[in-house]
Every structure is written in C-alpha cells, then in structure tokens.
CSV table of C-alpha atoms in Angstrom, one decimal:
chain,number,residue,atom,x,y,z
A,1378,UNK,CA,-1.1,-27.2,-42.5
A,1379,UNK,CA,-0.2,-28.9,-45.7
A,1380,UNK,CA,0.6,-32.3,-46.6
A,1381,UNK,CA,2.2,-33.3,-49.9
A,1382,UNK,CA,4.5,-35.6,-51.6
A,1383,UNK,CA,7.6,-33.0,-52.5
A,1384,UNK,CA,9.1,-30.4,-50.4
A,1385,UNK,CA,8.6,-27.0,-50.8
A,1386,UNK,CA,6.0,-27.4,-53.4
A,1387,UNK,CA,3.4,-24.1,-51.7
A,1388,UNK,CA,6.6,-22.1,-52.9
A,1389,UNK,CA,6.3,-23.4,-56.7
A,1390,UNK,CA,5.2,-20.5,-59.5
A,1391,UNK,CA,3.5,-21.7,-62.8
A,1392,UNK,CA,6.7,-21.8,-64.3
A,1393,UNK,CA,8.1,-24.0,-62.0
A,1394,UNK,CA,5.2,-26.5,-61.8
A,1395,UNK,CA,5.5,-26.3,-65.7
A,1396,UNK,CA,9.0,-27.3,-65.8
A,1397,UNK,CA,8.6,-29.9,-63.0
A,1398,UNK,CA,5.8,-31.7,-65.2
A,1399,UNK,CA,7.7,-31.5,-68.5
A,1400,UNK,CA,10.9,-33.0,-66.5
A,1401,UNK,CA,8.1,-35.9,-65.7
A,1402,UNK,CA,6.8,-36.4,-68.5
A,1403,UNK,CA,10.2,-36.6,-70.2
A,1404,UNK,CA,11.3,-39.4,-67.9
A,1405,UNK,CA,8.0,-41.1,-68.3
A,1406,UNK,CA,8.6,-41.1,-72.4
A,1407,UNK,CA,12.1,-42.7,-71.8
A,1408,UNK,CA,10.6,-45.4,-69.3
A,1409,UNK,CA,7.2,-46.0,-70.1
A,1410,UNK,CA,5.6,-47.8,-73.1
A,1411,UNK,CA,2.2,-46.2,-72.9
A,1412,UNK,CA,3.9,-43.0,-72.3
A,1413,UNK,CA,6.7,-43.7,-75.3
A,1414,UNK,CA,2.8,-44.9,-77.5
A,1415,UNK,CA,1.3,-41.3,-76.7
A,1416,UNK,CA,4.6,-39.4,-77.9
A,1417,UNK,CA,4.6,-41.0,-80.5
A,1418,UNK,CA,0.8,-40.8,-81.4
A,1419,UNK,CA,1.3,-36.7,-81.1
A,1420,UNK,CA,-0.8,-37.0,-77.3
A,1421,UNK,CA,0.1,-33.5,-76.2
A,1422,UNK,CA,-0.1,-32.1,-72.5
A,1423,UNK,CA,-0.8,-28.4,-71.6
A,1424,UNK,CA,-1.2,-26.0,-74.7
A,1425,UNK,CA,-0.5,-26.3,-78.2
A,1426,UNK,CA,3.0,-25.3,-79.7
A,1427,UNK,CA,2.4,-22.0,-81.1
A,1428,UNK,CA,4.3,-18.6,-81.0
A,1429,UNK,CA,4.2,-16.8,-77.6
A,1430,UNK,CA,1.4,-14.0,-78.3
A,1431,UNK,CA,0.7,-11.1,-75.6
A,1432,UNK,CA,0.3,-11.5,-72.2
A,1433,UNK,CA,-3.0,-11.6,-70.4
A,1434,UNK,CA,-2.8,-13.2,-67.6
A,1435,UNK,CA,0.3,-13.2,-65.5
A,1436,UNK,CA,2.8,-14.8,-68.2
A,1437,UNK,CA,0.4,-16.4,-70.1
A,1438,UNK,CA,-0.7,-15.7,-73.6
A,1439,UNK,CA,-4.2,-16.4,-74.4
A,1440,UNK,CA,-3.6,-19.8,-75.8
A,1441,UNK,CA,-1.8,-20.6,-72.5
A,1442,UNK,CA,-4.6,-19.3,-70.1
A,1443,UNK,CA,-7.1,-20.8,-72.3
A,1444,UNK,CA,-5.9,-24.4,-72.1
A,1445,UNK,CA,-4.7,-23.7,-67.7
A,1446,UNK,CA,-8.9,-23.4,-68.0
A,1447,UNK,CA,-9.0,-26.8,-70.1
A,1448,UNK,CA,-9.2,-29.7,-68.6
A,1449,UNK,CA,-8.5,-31.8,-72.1
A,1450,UNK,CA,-5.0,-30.3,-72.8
A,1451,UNK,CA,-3.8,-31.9,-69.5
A,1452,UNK,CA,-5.5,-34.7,-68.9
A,1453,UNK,CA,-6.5,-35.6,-72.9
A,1454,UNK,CA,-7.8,-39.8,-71.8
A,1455,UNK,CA,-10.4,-37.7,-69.4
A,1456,UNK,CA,-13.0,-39.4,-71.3
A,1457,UNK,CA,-12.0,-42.5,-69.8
A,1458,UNK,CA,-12.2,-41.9,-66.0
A,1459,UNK,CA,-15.6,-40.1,-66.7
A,1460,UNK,CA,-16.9,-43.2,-68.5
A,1461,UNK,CA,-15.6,-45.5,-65.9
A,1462,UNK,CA,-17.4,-43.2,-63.1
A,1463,UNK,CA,-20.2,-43.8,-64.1
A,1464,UNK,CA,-20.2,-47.6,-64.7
A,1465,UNK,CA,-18.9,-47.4,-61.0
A,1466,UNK,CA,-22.0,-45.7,-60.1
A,1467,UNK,CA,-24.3,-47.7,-61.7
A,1468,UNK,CA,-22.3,-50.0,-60.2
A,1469,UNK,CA,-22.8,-48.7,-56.8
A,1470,UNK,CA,-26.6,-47.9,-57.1
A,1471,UNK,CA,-27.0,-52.1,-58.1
A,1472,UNK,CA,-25.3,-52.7,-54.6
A,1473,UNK,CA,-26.7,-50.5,-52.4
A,1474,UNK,CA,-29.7,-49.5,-53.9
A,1475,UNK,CA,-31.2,-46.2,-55.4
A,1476,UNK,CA,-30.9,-43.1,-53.4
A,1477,UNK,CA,-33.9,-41.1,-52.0
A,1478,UNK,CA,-34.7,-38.3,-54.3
A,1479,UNK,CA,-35.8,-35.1,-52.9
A,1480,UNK,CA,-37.1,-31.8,-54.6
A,1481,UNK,CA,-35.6,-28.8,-52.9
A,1482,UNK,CA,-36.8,-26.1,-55.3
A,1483,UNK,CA,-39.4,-24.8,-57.7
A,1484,UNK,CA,-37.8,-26.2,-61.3
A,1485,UNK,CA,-37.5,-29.7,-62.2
A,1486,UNK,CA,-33.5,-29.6,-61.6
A,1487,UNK,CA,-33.6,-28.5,-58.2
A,1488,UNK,CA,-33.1,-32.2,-56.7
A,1489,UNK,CA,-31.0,-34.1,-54.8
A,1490,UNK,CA,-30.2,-37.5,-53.7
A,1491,UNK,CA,-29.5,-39.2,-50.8
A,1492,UNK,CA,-28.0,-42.2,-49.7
A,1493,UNK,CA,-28.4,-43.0,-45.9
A,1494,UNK,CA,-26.5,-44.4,-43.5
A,1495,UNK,CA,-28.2,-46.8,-41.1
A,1496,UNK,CA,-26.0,-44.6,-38.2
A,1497,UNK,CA,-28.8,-42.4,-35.8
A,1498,UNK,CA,-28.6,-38.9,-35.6
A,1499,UNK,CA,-25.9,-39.0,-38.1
A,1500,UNK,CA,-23.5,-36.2,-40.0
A,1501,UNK,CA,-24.2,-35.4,-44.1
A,1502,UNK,CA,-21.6,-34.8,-46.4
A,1503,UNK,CA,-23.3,-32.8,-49.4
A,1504,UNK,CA,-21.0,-33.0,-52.9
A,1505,UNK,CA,-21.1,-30.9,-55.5
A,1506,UNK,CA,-20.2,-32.0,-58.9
A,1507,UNK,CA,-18.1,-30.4,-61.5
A,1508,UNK,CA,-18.5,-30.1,-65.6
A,1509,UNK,CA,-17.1,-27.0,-66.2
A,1510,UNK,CA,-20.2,-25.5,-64.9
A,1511,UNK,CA,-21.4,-27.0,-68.3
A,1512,UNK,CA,-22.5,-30.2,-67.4
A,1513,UNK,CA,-22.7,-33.1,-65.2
A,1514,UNK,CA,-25.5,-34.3,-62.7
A,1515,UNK,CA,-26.2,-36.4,-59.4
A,1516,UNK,CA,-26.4,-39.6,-60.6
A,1517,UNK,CA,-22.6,-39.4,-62.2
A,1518,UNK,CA,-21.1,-39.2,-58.4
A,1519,UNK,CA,-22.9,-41.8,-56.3
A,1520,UNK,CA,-19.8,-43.9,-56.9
A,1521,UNK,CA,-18.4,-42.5,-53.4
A,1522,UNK,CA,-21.6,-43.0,-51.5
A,1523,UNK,CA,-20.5,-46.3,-50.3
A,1524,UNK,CA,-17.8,-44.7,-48.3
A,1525,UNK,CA,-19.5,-42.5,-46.6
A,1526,UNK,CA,-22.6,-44.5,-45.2
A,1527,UNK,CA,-20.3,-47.0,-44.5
A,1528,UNK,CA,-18.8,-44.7,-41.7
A,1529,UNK,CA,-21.7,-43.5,-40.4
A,1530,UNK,CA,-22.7,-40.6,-42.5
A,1531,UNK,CA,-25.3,-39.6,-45.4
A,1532,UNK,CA,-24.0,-38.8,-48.8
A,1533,UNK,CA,-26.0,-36.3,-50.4
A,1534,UNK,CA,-25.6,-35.5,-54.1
A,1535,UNK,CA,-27.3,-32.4,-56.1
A,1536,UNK,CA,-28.5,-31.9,-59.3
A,1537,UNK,CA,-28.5,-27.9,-60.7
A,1538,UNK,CA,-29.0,-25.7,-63.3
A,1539,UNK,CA,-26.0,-25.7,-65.8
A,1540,UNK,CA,-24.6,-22.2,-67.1
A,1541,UNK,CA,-26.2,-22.3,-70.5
A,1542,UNK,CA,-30.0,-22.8,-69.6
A,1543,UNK,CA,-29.0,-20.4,-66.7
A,1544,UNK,CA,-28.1,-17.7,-69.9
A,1545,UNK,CA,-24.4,-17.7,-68.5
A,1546,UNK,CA,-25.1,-17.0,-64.8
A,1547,UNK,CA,-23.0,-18.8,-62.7
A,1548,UNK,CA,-24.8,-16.5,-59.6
A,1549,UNK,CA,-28.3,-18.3,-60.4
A,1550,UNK,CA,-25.9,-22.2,-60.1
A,1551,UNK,CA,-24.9,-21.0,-56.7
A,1552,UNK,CA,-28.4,-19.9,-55.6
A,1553,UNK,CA,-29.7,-23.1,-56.3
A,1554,UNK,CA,-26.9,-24.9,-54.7
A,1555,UNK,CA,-27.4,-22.8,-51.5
A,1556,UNK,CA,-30.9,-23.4,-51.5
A,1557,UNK,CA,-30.1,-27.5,-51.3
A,1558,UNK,CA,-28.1,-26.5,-48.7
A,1559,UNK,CA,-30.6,-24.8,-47.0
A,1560,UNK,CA,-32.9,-27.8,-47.5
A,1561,UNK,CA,-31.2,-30.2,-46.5
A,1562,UNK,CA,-30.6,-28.4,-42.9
A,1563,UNK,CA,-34.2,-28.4,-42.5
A,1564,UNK,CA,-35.0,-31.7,-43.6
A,1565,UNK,CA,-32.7,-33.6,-42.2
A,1566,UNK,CA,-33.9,-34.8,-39.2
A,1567,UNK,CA,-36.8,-37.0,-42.0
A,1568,UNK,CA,-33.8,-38.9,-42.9
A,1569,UNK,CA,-32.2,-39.4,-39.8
A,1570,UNK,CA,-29.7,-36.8,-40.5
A,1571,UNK,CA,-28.4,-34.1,-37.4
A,1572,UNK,CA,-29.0,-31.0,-38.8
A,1573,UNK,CA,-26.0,-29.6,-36.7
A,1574,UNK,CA,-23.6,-31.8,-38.7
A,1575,UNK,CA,-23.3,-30.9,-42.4
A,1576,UNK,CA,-20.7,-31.0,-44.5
A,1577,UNK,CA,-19.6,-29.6,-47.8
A,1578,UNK,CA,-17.5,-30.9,-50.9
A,1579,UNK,CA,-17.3,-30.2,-54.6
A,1580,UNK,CA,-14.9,-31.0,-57.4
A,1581,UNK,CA,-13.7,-28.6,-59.8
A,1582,UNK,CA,-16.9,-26.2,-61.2
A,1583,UNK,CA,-18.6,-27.9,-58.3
A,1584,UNK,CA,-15.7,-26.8,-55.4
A,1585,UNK,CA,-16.1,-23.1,-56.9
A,1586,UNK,CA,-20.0,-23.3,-55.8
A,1587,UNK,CA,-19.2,-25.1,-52.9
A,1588,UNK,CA,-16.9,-22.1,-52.1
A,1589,UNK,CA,-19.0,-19.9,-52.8
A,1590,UNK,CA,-21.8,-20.9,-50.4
A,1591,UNK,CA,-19.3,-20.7,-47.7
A,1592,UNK,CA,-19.6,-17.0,-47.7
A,1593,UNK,CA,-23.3,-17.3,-47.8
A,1594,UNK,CA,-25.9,-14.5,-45.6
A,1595,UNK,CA,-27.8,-17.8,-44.2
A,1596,UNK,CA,-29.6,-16.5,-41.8
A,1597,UNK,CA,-30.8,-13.3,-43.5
A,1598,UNK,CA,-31.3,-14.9,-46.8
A,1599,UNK,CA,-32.4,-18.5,-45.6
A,1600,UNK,CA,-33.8,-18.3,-42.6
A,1601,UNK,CA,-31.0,-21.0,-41.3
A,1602,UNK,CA,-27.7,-20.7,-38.6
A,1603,UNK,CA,-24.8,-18.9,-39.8
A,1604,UNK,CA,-23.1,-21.5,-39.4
A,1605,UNK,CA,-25.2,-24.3,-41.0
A,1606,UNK,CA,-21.8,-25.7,-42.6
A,1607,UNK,CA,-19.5,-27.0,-40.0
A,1608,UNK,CA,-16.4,-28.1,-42.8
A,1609,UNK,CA,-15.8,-28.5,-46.5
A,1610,UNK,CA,-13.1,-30.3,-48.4
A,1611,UNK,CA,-12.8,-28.7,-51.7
A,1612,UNK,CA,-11.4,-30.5,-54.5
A,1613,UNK,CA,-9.5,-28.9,-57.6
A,1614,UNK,CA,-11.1,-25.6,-57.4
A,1615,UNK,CA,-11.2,-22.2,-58.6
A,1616,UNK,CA,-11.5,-19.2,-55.8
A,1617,UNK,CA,-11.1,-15.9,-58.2
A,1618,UNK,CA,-12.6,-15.0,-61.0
A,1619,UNK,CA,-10.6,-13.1,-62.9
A,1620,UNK,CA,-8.3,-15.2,-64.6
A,1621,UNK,CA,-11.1,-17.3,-65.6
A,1622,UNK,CA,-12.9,-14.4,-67.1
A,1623,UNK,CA,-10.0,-13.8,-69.2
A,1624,UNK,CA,-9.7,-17.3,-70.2
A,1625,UNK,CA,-12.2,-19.3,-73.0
A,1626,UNK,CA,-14.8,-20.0,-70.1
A,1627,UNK,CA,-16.0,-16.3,-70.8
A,1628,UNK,CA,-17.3,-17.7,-73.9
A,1629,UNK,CA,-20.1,-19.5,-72.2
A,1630,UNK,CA,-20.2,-17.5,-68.7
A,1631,UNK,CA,-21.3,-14.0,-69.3
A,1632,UNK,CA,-19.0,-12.3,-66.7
A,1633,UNK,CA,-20.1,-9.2,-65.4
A,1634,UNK,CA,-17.9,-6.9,-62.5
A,1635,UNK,CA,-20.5,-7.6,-60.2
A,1636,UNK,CA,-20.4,-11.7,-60.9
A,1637,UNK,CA,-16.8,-11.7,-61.2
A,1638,UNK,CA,-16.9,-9.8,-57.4
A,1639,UNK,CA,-19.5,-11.8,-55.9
A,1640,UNK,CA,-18.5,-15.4,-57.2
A,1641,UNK,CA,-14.8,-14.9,-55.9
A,1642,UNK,CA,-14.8,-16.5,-52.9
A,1643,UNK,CA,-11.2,-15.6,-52.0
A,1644,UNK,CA,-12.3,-11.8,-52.1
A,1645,UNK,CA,-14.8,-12.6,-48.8
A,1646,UNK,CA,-12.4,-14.1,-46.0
A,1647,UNK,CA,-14.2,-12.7,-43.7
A,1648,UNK,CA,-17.3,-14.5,-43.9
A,1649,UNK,CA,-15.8,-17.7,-44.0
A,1650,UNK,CA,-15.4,-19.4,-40.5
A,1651,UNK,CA,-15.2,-23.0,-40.7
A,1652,UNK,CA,-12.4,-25.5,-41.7
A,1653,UNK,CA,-11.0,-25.8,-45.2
A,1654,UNK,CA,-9.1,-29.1,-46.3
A,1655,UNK,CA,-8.1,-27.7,-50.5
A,1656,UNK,CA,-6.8,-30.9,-52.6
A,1657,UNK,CA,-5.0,-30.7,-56.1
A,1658,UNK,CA,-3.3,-32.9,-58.0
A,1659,UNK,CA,0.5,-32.4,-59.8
A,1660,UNK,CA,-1.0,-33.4,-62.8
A,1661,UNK,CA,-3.7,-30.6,-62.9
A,1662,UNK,CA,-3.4,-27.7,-65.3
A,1663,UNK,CA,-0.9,-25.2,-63.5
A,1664,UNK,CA,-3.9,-22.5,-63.3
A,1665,UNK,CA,-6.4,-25.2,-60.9
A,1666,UNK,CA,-2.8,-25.7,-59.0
A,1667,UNK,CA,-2.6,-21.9,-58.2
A,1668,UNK,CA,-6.1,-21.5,-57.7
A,1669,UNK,CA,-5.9,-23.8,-54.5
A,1670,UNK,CA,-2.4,-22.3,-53.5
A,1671,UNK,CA,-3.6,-18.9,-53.7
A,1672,UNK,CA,-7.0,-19.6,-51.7
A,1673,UNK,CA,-4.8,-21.5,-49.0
A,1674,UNK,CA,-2.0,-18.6,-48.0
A,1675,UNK,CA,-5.1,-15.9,-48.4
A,1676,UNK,CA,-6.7,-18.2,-45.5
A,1677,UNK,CA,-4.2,-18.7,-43.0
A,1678,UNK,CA,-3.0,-15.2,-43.5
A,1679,UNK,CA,-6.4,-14.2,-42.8
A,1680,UNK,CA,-6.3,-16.8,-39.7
A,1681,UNK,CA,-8.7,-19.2,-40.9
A,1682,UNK,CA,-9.0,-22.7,-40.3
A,1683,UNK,CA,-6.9,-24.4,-43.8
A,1684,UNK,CA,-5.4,-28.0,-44.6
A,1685,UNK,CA,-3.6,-27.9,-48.0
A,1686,UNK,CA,-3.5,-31.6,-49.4
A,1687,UNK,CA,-1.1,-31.7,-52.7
A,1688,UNK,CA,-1.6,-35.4,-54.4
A,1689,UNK,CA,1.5,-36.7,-56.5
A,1690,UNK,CA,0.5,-37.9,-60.3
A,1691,UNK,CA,-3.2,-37.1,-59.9
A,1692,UNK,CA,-4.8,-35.0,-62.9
A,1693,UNK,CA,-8.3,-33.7,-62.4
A,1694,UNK,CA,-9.9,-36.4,-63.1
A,1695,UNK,CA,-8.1,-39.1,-61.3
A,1696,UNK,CA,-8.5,-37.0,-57.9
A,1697,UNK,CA,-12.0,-37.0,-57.8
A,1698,UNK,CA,-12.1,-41.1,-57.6
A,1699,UNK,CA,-10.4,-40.8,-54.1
A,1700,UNK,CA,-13.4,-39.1,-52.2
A,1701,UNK,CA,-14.4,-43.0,-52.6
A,1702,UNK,CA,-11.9,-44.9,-50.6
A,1703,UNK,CA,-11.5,-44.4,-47.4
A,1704,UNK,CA,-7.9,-44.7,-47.5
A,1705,UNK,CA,-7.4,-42.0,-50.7
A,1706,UNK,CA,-6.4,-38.7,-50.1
A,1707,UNK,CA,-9.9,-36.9,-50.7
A,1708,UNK,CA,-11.9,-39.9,-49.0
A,1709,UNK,CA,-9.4,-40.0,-46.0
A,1710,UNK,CA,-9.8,-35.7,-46.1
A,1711,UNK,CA,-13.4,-35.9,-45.7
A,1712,UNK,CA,-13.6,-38.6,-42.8
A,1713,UNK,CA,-11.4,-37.0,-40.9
A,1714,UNK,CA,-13.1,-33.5,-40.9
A,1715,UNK,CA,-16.3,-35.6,-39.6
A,1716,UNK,CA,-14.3,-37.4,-37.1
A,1717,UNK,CA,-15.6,-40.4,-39.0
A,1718,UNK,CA,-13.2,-43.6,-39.5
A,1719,UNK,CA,-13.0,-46.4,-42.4
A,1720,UNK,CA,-15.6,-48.7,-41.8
C-alpha cells in the first residue's frame, strides 16, 4: 500500500524527483518572499554547482552522492527545527514530568527512558533517534511522548553509543540498540508495559538501526521470542549500504564487506516478518527518497507486510516533528499500527 500526495510518485528516478523539486523551488522563488530572501542570499538546495566529475554511484558524481548523504545541502535552516525540538522537549518534560531512566547495559550510555502511560497492560513504542549516526541522544526526542501515553501506550526513548567512540562501527550501535530491545521485553511488565506489544520506530541514522534489528537472531542471541517486535514505522531511512559507503559518511564509518553485508537490512527479507509503514518526505535528499522506495518494492515483492507513506513539502527534519501529533502523518502511522486512536 502507499499513500501520497502525487500520483505515480513510487515510479519517480532521482532525476525525476530532482527535476520535480527544482520546478518547486522555482515557483516558490517567483511567489514567496522568504523563498525570493534565500535566492537572493545564495541559500542553495542539493549540491554545489561544480563540473560533473565521474560517476560513482548510479549518475552521481561524488560531489552529488556526497551531498544525497547530507542532510545540510537540502534542508540548510536544519539548525532551526533541531533547536526548536528540543525547547519542545524540555518543553514536554516541564508538563508531564521526567521520564523513568533505566540502564539496559554495561557502559554508561546504555540507557533509556521511559514515559508511561497510565493505560494497564499497555503496548511500547521504542524510537530510535538519528544524528547521522554521529550524534544525538534520548532526551532530544521526548517531544512526541505526549502523544503516545495519551493513547494508551509507553514511549520509550534510547540513548547509544555514537560511531566515533564506537571507532566507526555502526555493528557495535545496533548491538546496543538490540540489547534495549531485548530489555525492555523483559522488563516490561515493572512498568506496566505487555511485553507482547512492542513496537519500533527510528528517524534517519536511527530507522537504519531500527531496521536493522528487524532481522535480529532474538532468540538465539537474546534469549527473547522471534518475534519480540510486532511493527515498526521507519522514518527517512537508509536500508543498503553501499551507496552510503561510497558517499562522505565513509569518512567517519569504517566500512568493511562484512559491515556493509550485515548492516543492509534490505539484503535479509527473509528474516523480517512483521509490518513496515516507510515515511519520506519530497523535500528529502533524492538518495533518503530512494532508500525508502527501494526497501518498499524489495518488501512486497518478497511478500512482506509494507505501507509506503510519501509526505508533500517535508525535508528530513520537518518529518520527524509529526511522530508528535496524532493527526501528522508519522504520529497518525504509528497509532494505527498499535490500533491505538488520538486521545
């Protein structure tokens, strides 16, 4: 299934959601006085003008792929929603109190916290948070929490290692973000949490974990059910490697065959057996469009269980904000896969 707001769009190629978004943006300039301010100011979307060098990734050139892995050269003001979610956080935290935090591992960054519902018995939704795999933390995305105790479920935020103290192993952010996982299944129950009712989101770096621990050996490797995770809405994500290997992010994440294999969730199918809702935005860079595209036709033709959401005039950053109202397209998403309503 997929829901968007243009026909056809599952059939666009880079090029065409290139084209599409410099159309936009033209029209914008010609009608908008903020948009008109940034022309003028030199505020440039998607990569730099600069002679077209050698391919590397299917018609990009390096400087291309590198800024379809940037989130700055297409959504440059960023800065501003990141600011503003955390003000809404602290925000949040003044009206509803501080979350519970829990250690779920050995190292001082293995937490989590969690807000509760007062709802018995009732489902988790876990959310992972982005940064590039760089940075970001817990405390940066209790802005949704409201929404989700407010139907009847827990929100549960973790905290993990970042890539650099983790000497550019992505594989040792996903083992911690499993283990949370795991932990929270059999903890759950202390909080008034049904264990048989979990969960998973992530945005970005944090929907390629997420992804990630969808293909997960649970049982062998955490003593817990196969199928511990019973849905995940994954927002703006990345599902194969190797274009991101290619790109600047190898700079920082020390790519190996065997991590570029193992962290690419769309090369596992087969170990993935619960519902997927994917959600991008048509102001994302054109590589974290494909990325979702790609993952959603592998899925369905591999028979799986897959909602494709597309979200008009959304960058990266503006998505994430809707996994906080009930009534925006991530927010809605995730309610729905817990049978959950707006409170």
């Amino acid at each position: 299934m997929q829901r968007d707001g243009a026909a056809g769009d599952k059939d666009m190629t880079r090029r065409t959601v290139l084209t599409t978004t410099a159309a936009a943006a033209t029209t914008a300039a010609a009608t908008s006085p903020r948009a008109r301010a940034a022309e003028e100011r030199g505020c440039l979307i998607g990569p730099p003008p600069h002679p077209k060098g050698p391919l590397v990734f299917m018609d990009y050139d390096q400087i291309e792929l590198d800024a379809a892995y940037d989130q700055s050269a297409y959504a440059p003001l960023g800065y501003q929603i990141t600011a503003r979610r955390a003000s809404n956080s602290a925000e949040t935290r003044r009206r509803i109190g501080n979350p519970r935090r829990e250690s779920y591992g050995p190292t001082e960054i293995e937490k989590l916290d969690i807000f509760t519902t007062k709802a018995p018995n009732a489902p988790i939704f876990i959310f992972v948070h982005g940064g590039a795999w760089l940075s970001g933390e817990a405390s940066g995305y209790h802005f949704a929490a409201e929404n989700y105790i407010n139907a009847g479920a827990h929100y549960v935020a973790l905290d993990f290692i970042a890539v650099e103290p983790a000497g550019g192993d992505i594989g040792k952010m996903a083992e911690q973000v499993r283990r949370a996982i795991a932990w929270v299944h059999k903890n759950a129950r202390s909080f008034g949490g049904d264990p048989n009712r979990i969960y998973l989101s992530g945005q970005s770096s944090g929907a390629h974990l997420a992804g990630v621990s969808l293909i997960t050996e649970w049982t062998r490797d955490f003593g817990v059910p196969m199928d511990i995770i019973k849905g995940a809405v994954l927002l703006s994500g990345m599902y194969d490697m190797k274009p991101v290997r290619l790109s600047r992010r190898s700079s920082y994440v020390k790519f190996t065959d065997a991590m570029e294999e193992a962290m690419s969730t769309q090369r596992h199918l087969a170990r993935i057996n619960v519902p997927i809702t994917l959600i991008y935005g048509t102001n994302e860079t054109p590589e974290f469009q494909r990325q979702s595209r790609d993952f959603a036709a592998a899925l369905r033709a591999a028979g799986k269980q897959v909602e494709l959401i597309v979200v008009p005039n959304h960058n990266h950053y503006e998505l994430q904000e809707t996994l906080a109202n009930p009534y925006g397209w991530a927010g809605r998403a995730a309610l729905a896969m817990m049978g959950l309503k707006a409170a």
